[in-house]
Amino acid sequence: PPQGQGTWYTSRDGLPDEQVRVAYQDRQGLLWVGTSGEYIYVLASPALRSLTRMGDTLIGAALCMEELGGDVYIGTSRGMFQWQKGRGIVRRWTTAEGLPGNEIWGVCADGKGGLWIGSDRGLAQLRGGEIRRYPKFKDGRMVQILRDGSSFLLANDRGIIRIDSEGQELNRVNFSKYDLSGDVVVLA
């Protein structure tokens, strides 16, 4: 499509579920699309094609994605999955493996070979295959994690927290202190 225009993809184009929860573009330019069902699709221009039908493995709706070392990490409503090219899903993490919660709402590469993971019950970090919980940040669902230079912004349903690369809190904005109903909040 011309610059500034998009293309709509629906069930007529192959999506079995039109409720898209997450879209992620990897380093190769492929667009990964997670629906509210148990499917992940990859958009490789010009046609939509199914990566794999992961209904038996990828349990729950995809909520977020991040790429690390060529693998794609998929946060779902039932844990986090690691996908490898040519192998498919190779690992799953849940509370049984140390996550604070099974609904994974945010995933962000930490710049040191690991991932920050935001769940419905707090924050964790995956490094070297091991999960480390951060109990200090269990106050609310971590809905987004963004890298901001050498620090990270954690957005939850109570506000925004800035942490350093080791998980130490630098500052916090609690939305409950303000009447923000209907407002857009921009932090600078």
PDB file of C-alpha atoms in Angstrom:
ATOM      1  CA  PRO A   1       0.000   0.000   0.000  1.00  0.00           C
ATOM      2  CA  PRO A   2       1.062   3.611  -0.514  1.00  0.00           C
ATOM      3  CA  GLN A   3       2.786   5.445   2.362  1.00  0.00           C
ATOM      4  CA  GLY A   4       0.354   6.227   5.177  1.00  0.00           C
ATOM      5  CA  GLN A   5      -2.161   3.577   4.118  1.00  0.00           C
ATOM      6  CA  GLY A   6      -2.687   0.144   5.572  1.00  0.00           C
ATOM      7  CA  THR A   7      -4.083  -3.210   4.576  1.00  0.00           C
ATOM      8  CA  TRP A   8      -6.943  -4.865   6.456  1.00  0.00           C
ATOM      9  CA  TYR A   9      -6.777  -8.605   7.125  1.00  0.00           C
ATOM     10  CA  THR A  10      -9.915 -10.457   8.143  1.00  0.00           C
ATOM     11  CA  SER A  11     -11.275 -13.997   8.225  1.00  0.00           C
ATOM     12  CA  ARG A  12     -11.562 -13.796   4.414  1.00  0.00           C
ATOM     13  CA  ASP A  13      -7.762 -13.519   4.337  1.00  0.00           C
ATOM     14  CA  GLY A  14      -7.176 -16.467   6.655  1.00  0.00           C
ATOM     15  CA  LEU A  15      -7.499 -15.112  10.198  1.00  0.00           C
ATOM     16  CA  PRO A  16      -9.740 -17.545  12.106  1.00  0.00           C
ATOM     17  CA  ASP A  17     -10.284 -14.936  14.820  1.00  0.00           C
ATOM     18  CA  GLU A  18     -10.535 -11.224  14.067  1.00  0.00           C
ATOM     19  CA  GLN A  19      -9.898 -10.162  17.668  1.00  0.00           C
ATOM     20  CA  VAL A  20      -6.197  -9.346  17.418  1.00  0.00           C
ATOM     21  CA  ARG A  21      -4.564  -8.962  20.838  1.00  0.00           C
ATOM     22  CA  VAL A  22      -0.984  -8.288  19.798  1.00  0.00           C
ATOM     23  CA  ALA A  23       1.074  -7.545  16.713  1.00  0.00           C
ATOM     24  CA  TYR A  24       4.854  -7.681  16.711  1.00  0.00           C
ATOM     25  CA  GLN A  25       7.353  -7.084  13.911  1.00  0.00           C
ATOM     26  CA  ASP A  26      10.554  -9.105  14.257  1.00  0.00           C
ATOM     27  CA  ARG A  27      14.049  -8.200  13.019  1.00  0.00           C
ATOM     28  CA  GLN A  28      13.412  -9.983   9.720  1.00  0.00           C
ATOM     29  CA  GLY A  29      10.397  -7.757   9.076  1.00  0.00           C
ATOM     30  CA  LEU A  30       7.809 -10.471   9.623  1.00  0.00           C
ATOM     31  CA  LEU A  31       4.632  -9.351  11.366  1.00  0.00           C
ATOM     32  CA  TRP A  32       3.484 -11.788  14.064  1.00  0.00           C
ATOM     33  CA  VAL A  33      -0.217 -11.552  14.915  1.00  0.00           C
ATOM     34  CA  GLY A  34      -1.699 -13.081  18.067  1.00  0.00           C
ATOM     35  CA  THR A  35      -5.463 -13.425  18.266  1.00  0.00           C
ATOM     36  CA  SER A  36      -7.741 -13.899  21.239  1.00  0.00           C
ATOM     37  CA  GLY A  37      -7.890 -17.573  20.288  1.00  0.00           C
ATOM     38  CA  GLU A  38      -4.956 -19.934  20.573  1.00  0.00           C
ATOM     39  CA  TYR A  39      -3.315 -19.005  17.297  1.00  0.00           C
ATOM     40  CA  ILE A  40      -0.243 -17.114  16.174  1.00  0.00           C
ATOM     41  CA  TYR A  41       0.074 -16.052  12.555  1.00  0.00           C
ATOM     42  CA  VAL A  42       2.928 -14.510  10.628  1.00  0.00           C
ATOM     43  CA  LEU A  43       2.258 -11.955   7.941  1.00  0.00           C
ATOM     44  CA  ALA A  44       4.791 -12.383   5.161  1.00  0.00           C
ATOM     45  CA  SER A  45       3.937 -10.037   2.346  1.00  0.00           C
ATOM     46  CA  PRO A  46       1.865 -10.251   0.280  1.00  0.00           C
ATOM     47  CA  ALA A  47      -0.195 -13.091   1.809  1.00  0.00           C
ATOM     48  CA  LEU A  48      -1.146 -14.057   5.342  1.00  0.00           C
ATOM     49  CA  ARG A  49       0.072 -17.508   6.221  1.00  0.00           C
ATOM     50  CA  SER A  50      -0.233 -19.588   9.346  1.00  0.00           C
ATOM     51  CA  LEU A  51       3.061 -20.109  11.131  1.00  0.00           C
ATOM     52  CA  THR A  52       1.798 -23.198  12.889  1.00  0.00           C
ATOM     53  CA  ARG A  53      -1.467 -24.058  14.459  1.00  0.00           C
ATOM     54  CA  MET A  54      -0.355 -23.975  18.065  1.00  0.00           C
ATOM     55  CA  GLY A  55      -3.739 -24.758  19.589  1.00  0.00           C
ATOM     56  CA  ASP A  56      -2.430 -27.775  21.475  1.00  0.00           C
ATOM     57  CA  THR A  57       0.700 -26.025  22.736  1.00  0.00           C
ATOM     58  CA  LEU A  58       0.038 -22.281  22.871  1.00  0.00           C
ATOM     59  CA  ILE A  59      -2.693 -22.264  25.484  1.00  0.00           C
ATOM     60  CA  GLY A  60      -4.567 -19.004  25.897  1.00  0.00           C
ATOM     61  CA  ALA A  61      -4.703 -15.715  24.078  1.00  0.00           C
ATOM     62  CA  ALA A  62      -1.420 -14.103  23.024  1.00  0.00           C
ATOM     63  CA  LEU A  63      -0.933 -10.807  24.894  1.00  0.00           C
ATOM     64  CA  CYS A  64       2.621  -9.698  24.056  1.00  0.00           C
ATOM     65  CA  MET A  65       5.750 -10.723  22.147  1.00  0.00           C
ATOM     66  CA  GLU A  66       9.468  -9.969  22.201  1.00  0.00           C
ATOM     67  CA  GLU A  67      12.462 -11.230  20.252  1.00  0.00           C
ATOM     68  CA  LEU A  68      15.720 -12.271  21.903  1.00  0.00           C
ATOM     69  CA  GLY A  69      18.596 -14.071  20.225  1.00  0.00           C
ATOM     70  CA  GLY A  70      16.462 -15.008  17.215  1.00  0.00           C
ATOM     71  CA  ASP A  71      13.778 -16.659  19.367  1.00  0.00           C
ATOM     72  CA  VAL A  72      10.346 -15.126  19.880  1.00  0.00           C
ATOM     73  CA  TYR A  73       8.900 -15.067  23.400  1.00  0.00           C
ATOM     74  CA  ILE A  74       5.108 -15.034  23.499  1.00  0.00           C
ATOM     75  CA  GLY A  75       3.261 -13.924  26.620  1.00  0.00           C
ATOM     76  CA  THR A  76      -0.205 -15.435  26.883  1.00  0.00           C
ATOM     77  CA  SER A  77      -3.089 -15.674  29.317  1.00  0.00           C
ATOM     78  CA  ARG A  78      -1.601 -19.007  30.435  1.00  0.00           C
ATOM     79  CA  GLY A  79       2.147 -18.414  30.707  1.00  0.00           C
ATOM     80  CA  MET A  80       5.075 -17.519  28.469  1.00  0.00           C
ATOM     81  CA  PHE A  81       6.284 -19.585  25.502  1.00  0.00           C
ATOM     82  CA  GLN A  82       9.613 -19.634  23.659  1.00  0.00           C
ATOM     83  CA  TRP A  83       9.428 -20.212  19.888  1.00  0.00           C
ATOM     84  CA  GLN A  84      12.488 -21.193  17.818  1.00  0.00           C
ATOM     85  CA  LYS A  85      12.706 -21.156  14.033  1.00  0.00           C
ATOM     86  CA  GLY A  86      12.503 -24.670  12.651  1.00  0.00           C
ATOM     87  CA  ARG A  87      11.479 -26.153  16.007  1.00  0.00           C
ATOM     88  CA  GLY A  88       8.348 -24.263  17.051  1.00  0.00           C
ATOM     89  CA  ILE A  89       7.472 -24.008  20.736  1.00  0.00           C
ATOM     90  CA  VAL A  90      10.401 -25.305  22.791  1.00  0.00           C
ATOM     91  CA  ARG A  91       9.575 -24.128  26.305  1.00  0.00           C
ATOM     92  CA  ARG A  92       6.776 -22.834  28.508  1.00  0.00           C
ATOM     93  CA  TRP A  93       7.008 -20.941  31.808  1.00  0.00           C
ATOM     94  CA  THR A  94       4.153 -20.647  34.341  1.00  0.00           C
ATOM     95  CA  THR A  95       3.881 -20.046  38.085  1.00  0.00           C
ATOM     96  CA  ALA A  96       5.145 -23.626  38.508  1.00  0.00           C
ATOM     97  CA  GLU A  97       8.468 -22.477  36.970  1.00  0.00           C
ATOM     98  CA  GLY A  98       8.603 -19.313  39.086  1.00  0.00           C
ATOM     99  CA  LEU A  99       6.533 -16.653  37.322  1.00  0.00           C
ATOM    100  CA  PRO A 100       4.530 -14.478  39.750  1.00  0.00           C
ATOM    101  CA  GLY A 101       1.389 -14.910  37.611  1.00  0.00           C
ATOM    102  CA  ASN A 102       0.321 -16.779  34.482  1.00  0.00           C
ATOM    103  CA  GLU A 103      -1.181 -13.834  32.558  1.00  0.00           C
ATOM    104  CA  ILE A 104       1.835 -12.319  30.804  1.00  0.00           C
ATOM    105  CA  TRP A 105       1.052  -8.749  29.751  1.00  0.00           C
ATOM    106  CA  GLY A 106       4.516  -7.334  29.076  1.00  0.00           C
ATOM    107  CA  VAL A 107       7.842  -8.703  27.844  1.00  0.00           C
ATOM    108  CA  CYS A 108      10.942  -6.604  27.169  1.00  0.00           C
ATOM    109  CA  ALA A 109      14.559  -7.557  26.387  1.00  0.00           C
ATOM    110  CA  ASP A 110      16.802  -6.329  29.224  1.00  0.00           C
ATOM    111  CA  GLY A 111      19.873  -5.643  27.068  1.00  0.00           C
ATOM    112  CA  LYS A 112      21.917  -8.250  28.963  1.00  0.00           C
ATOM    113  CA  GLY A 113      20.594 -11.426  27.331  1.00  0.00           C
ATOM    114  CA  GLY A 114      17.468 -11.694  29.448  1.00  0.00           C
ATOM    115  CA  LEU A 115      13.855 -10.579  29.544  1.00  0.00           C
ATOM    116  CA  TRP A 116      11.727  -8.543  31.928  1.00  0.00           C
ATOM    117  CA  ILE A 117       8.324 -10.194  32.280  1.00  0.00           C
ATOM    118  CA  GLY A 118       5.219  -8.374  33.494  1.00  0.00           C
ATOM    119  CA  SER A 119       2.334 -10.510  34.711  1.00  0.00           C
ATOM    120  CA  ASP A 120      -1.056 -10.117  36.336  1.00  0.00           C
ATOM    121  CA  ARG A 121       0.682 -10.599  39.711  1.00  0.00           C
ATOM    122  CA  GLY A 122       3.931  -8.699  39.349  1.00  0.00           C
ATOM    123  CA  LEU A 123       7.359  -8.537  37.771  1.00  0.00           C
ATOM    124  CA  ALA A 124       9.965 -11.204  36.999  1.00  0.00           C
ATOM    125  CA  GLN A 125      13.154 -11.513  34.996  1.00  0.00           C
ATOM    126  CA  LEU A 126      14.248 -14.433  32.840  1.00  0.00           C
ATOM    127  CA  ARG A 127      17.993 -14.818  32.488  1.00  0.00           C
ATOM    128  CA  GLY A 128      19.898 -17.982  31.609  1.00  0.00           C
ATOM    129  CA  GLY A 129      16.684 -20.014  31.655  1.00  0.00           C
ATOM    130  CA  GLU A 130      15.997 -19.073  35.306  1.00  0.00           C
ATOM    131  CA  ILE A 131      13.143 -16.933  36.612  1.00  0.00           C
ATOM    132  CA  ARG A 132      13.773 -14.311  39.305  1.00  0.00           C
ATOM    133  CA  ARG A 133      10.752 -12.663  40.946  1.00  0.00           C
ATOM    134  CA  TYR A 134      10.668  -9.062  42.158  1.00  0.00           C
ATOM    135  CA  PRO A 135       8.154  -9.147  45.046  1.00  0.00           C
ATOM    136  CA  LYS A 136       8.382  -5.372  45.530  1.00  0.00           C
ATOM    137  CA  PHE A 137       6.504  -4.923  42.244  1.00  0.00           C
ATOM    138  CA  LYS A 138       3.500  -7.145  42.880  1.00  0.00           C
ATOM    139  CA  ASP A 139       1.101  -4.227  43.275  1.00  0.00           C
ATOM    140  CA  GLY A 140      -1.047  -4.550  40.215  1.00  0.00           C
ATOM    141  CA  ARG A 141      -0.957  -6.069  36.779  1.00  0.00           C
ATOM    142  CA  MET A 142       2.175  -5.095  34.807  1.00  0.00           C
ATOM    143  CA  VAL A 143       0.567  -4.267  31.473  1.00  0.00           C
ATOM    144  CA  GLN A 144       3.572  -2.854  29.630  1.00  0.00           C
ATOM    145  CA  ILE A 145       7.369  -2.780  29.942  1.00  0.00           C
ATOM    146  CA  LEU A 146       9.398  -0.360  27.844  1.00  0.00           C
ATOM    147  CA  ARG A 147      13.130   0.220  27.659  1.00  0.00           C
ATOM    148  CA  ASP A 148      14.122   3.855  28.159  1.00  0.00           C
ATOM    149  CA  GLY A 149      17.885   4.120  27.677  1.00  0.00           C
ATOM    150  CA  SER A 150      19.461   2.239  30.571  1.00  0.00           C
ATOM    151  CA  SER A 151      16.249   2.091  32.594  1.00  0.00           C
ATOM    152  CA  PHE A 152      12.831   0.504  32.137  1.00  0.00           C
ATOM    153  CA  LEU A 153       9.292   1.839  32.499  1.00  0.00           C
ATOM    154  CA  LEU A 154       6.745  -0.512  34.053  1.00  0.00           C
ATOM    155  CA  ALA A 155       3.122   0.459  33.479  1.00  0.00           C
ATOM    156  CA  ASN A 156       0.571  -1.138  35.750  1.00  0.00           C
ATOM    157  CA  ASP A 157      -3.034  -0.446  36.649  1.00  0.00           C
ATOM    158  CA  ARG A 158      -1.909   1.925  39.422  1.00  0.00           C
ATOM    159  CA  GLY A 159       0.751   4.010  37.700  1.00  0.00           C
ATOM    160  CA  ILE A 160       4.201   3.962  36.156  1.00  0.00           C
ATOM    161  CA  ILE A 161       7.416   2.788  37.809  1.00  0.00           C
ATOM    162  CA  ARG A 162      10.952   3.413  36.522  1.00  0.00           C
ATOM    163  CA  ILE A 163      13.545   0.771  37.414  1.00  0.00           C
ATOM    164  CA  ASP A 164      17.234   0.358  36.623  1.00  0.00           C
ATOM    165  CA  SER A 165      18.704  -2.667  34.855  1.00  0.00           C
ATOM    166  CA  GLU A 166      19.030  -4.513  38.189  1.00  0.00           C
ATOM    167  CA  GLY A 167      15.371  -4.021  39.151  1.00  0.00           C
ATOM    168  CA  GLN A 168      15.905  -1.213  41.662  1.00  0.00           C
ATOM    169  CA  GLU A 169      13.099   1.352  41.733  1.00  0.00           C
ATOM    170  CA  LEU A 170      14.206   4.822  40.609  1.00  0.00           C
ATOM    171  CA  ASN A 171      10.869   6.645  40.812  1.00  0.00           C
ATOM    172  CA  ARG A 172       7.132   6.107  40.617  1.00  0.00           C
ATOM    173  CA  VAL A 173       3.993   7.991  39.570  1.00  0.00           C
ATOM    174  CA  ASN A 174       0.826   6.741  41.275  1.00  0.00           C
ATOM    175  CA  PHE A 175      -2.273   7.613  39.281  1.00  0.00           C
ATOM    176  CA  SER A 176      -4.487   7.325  42.363  1.00  0.00           C
ATOM    177  CA  LYS A 177      -3.119  10.703  43.529  1.00  0.00           C
ATOM    178  CA  TYR A 178      -4.634  12.415  40.496  1.00  0.00           C
ATOM    179  CA  ASP A 179      -8.059  12.668  38.911  1.00  0.00           C
ATOM    180  CA  LEU A 180      -7.141  11.372  35.465  1.00  0.00           C
ATOM    181  CA  SER A 181     -10.532  10.201  34.288  1.00  0.00           C
ATOM    182  CA  GLY A 182     -10.682  10.801  30.550  1.00  0.00           C
ATOM    183  CA  ASP A 183      -7.183  12.310  30.417  1.00  0.00           C
ATOM    184  CA  VAL A 184      -4.155  11.299  28.420  1.00  0.00           C
ATOM    185  CA  VAL A 185      -0.999  11.165  30.544  1.00  0.00           C
ATOM    186  CA  VAL A 186       2.392  12.010  29.040  1.00  0.00           C
ATOM    187  CA  LEU A 187       5.517  11.647  31.172  1.00  0.00           C
ATOM    188  CA  ALA A 188       8.653  13.478  30.131  1.00  0.00           C
TER     189      ALA A 188
END
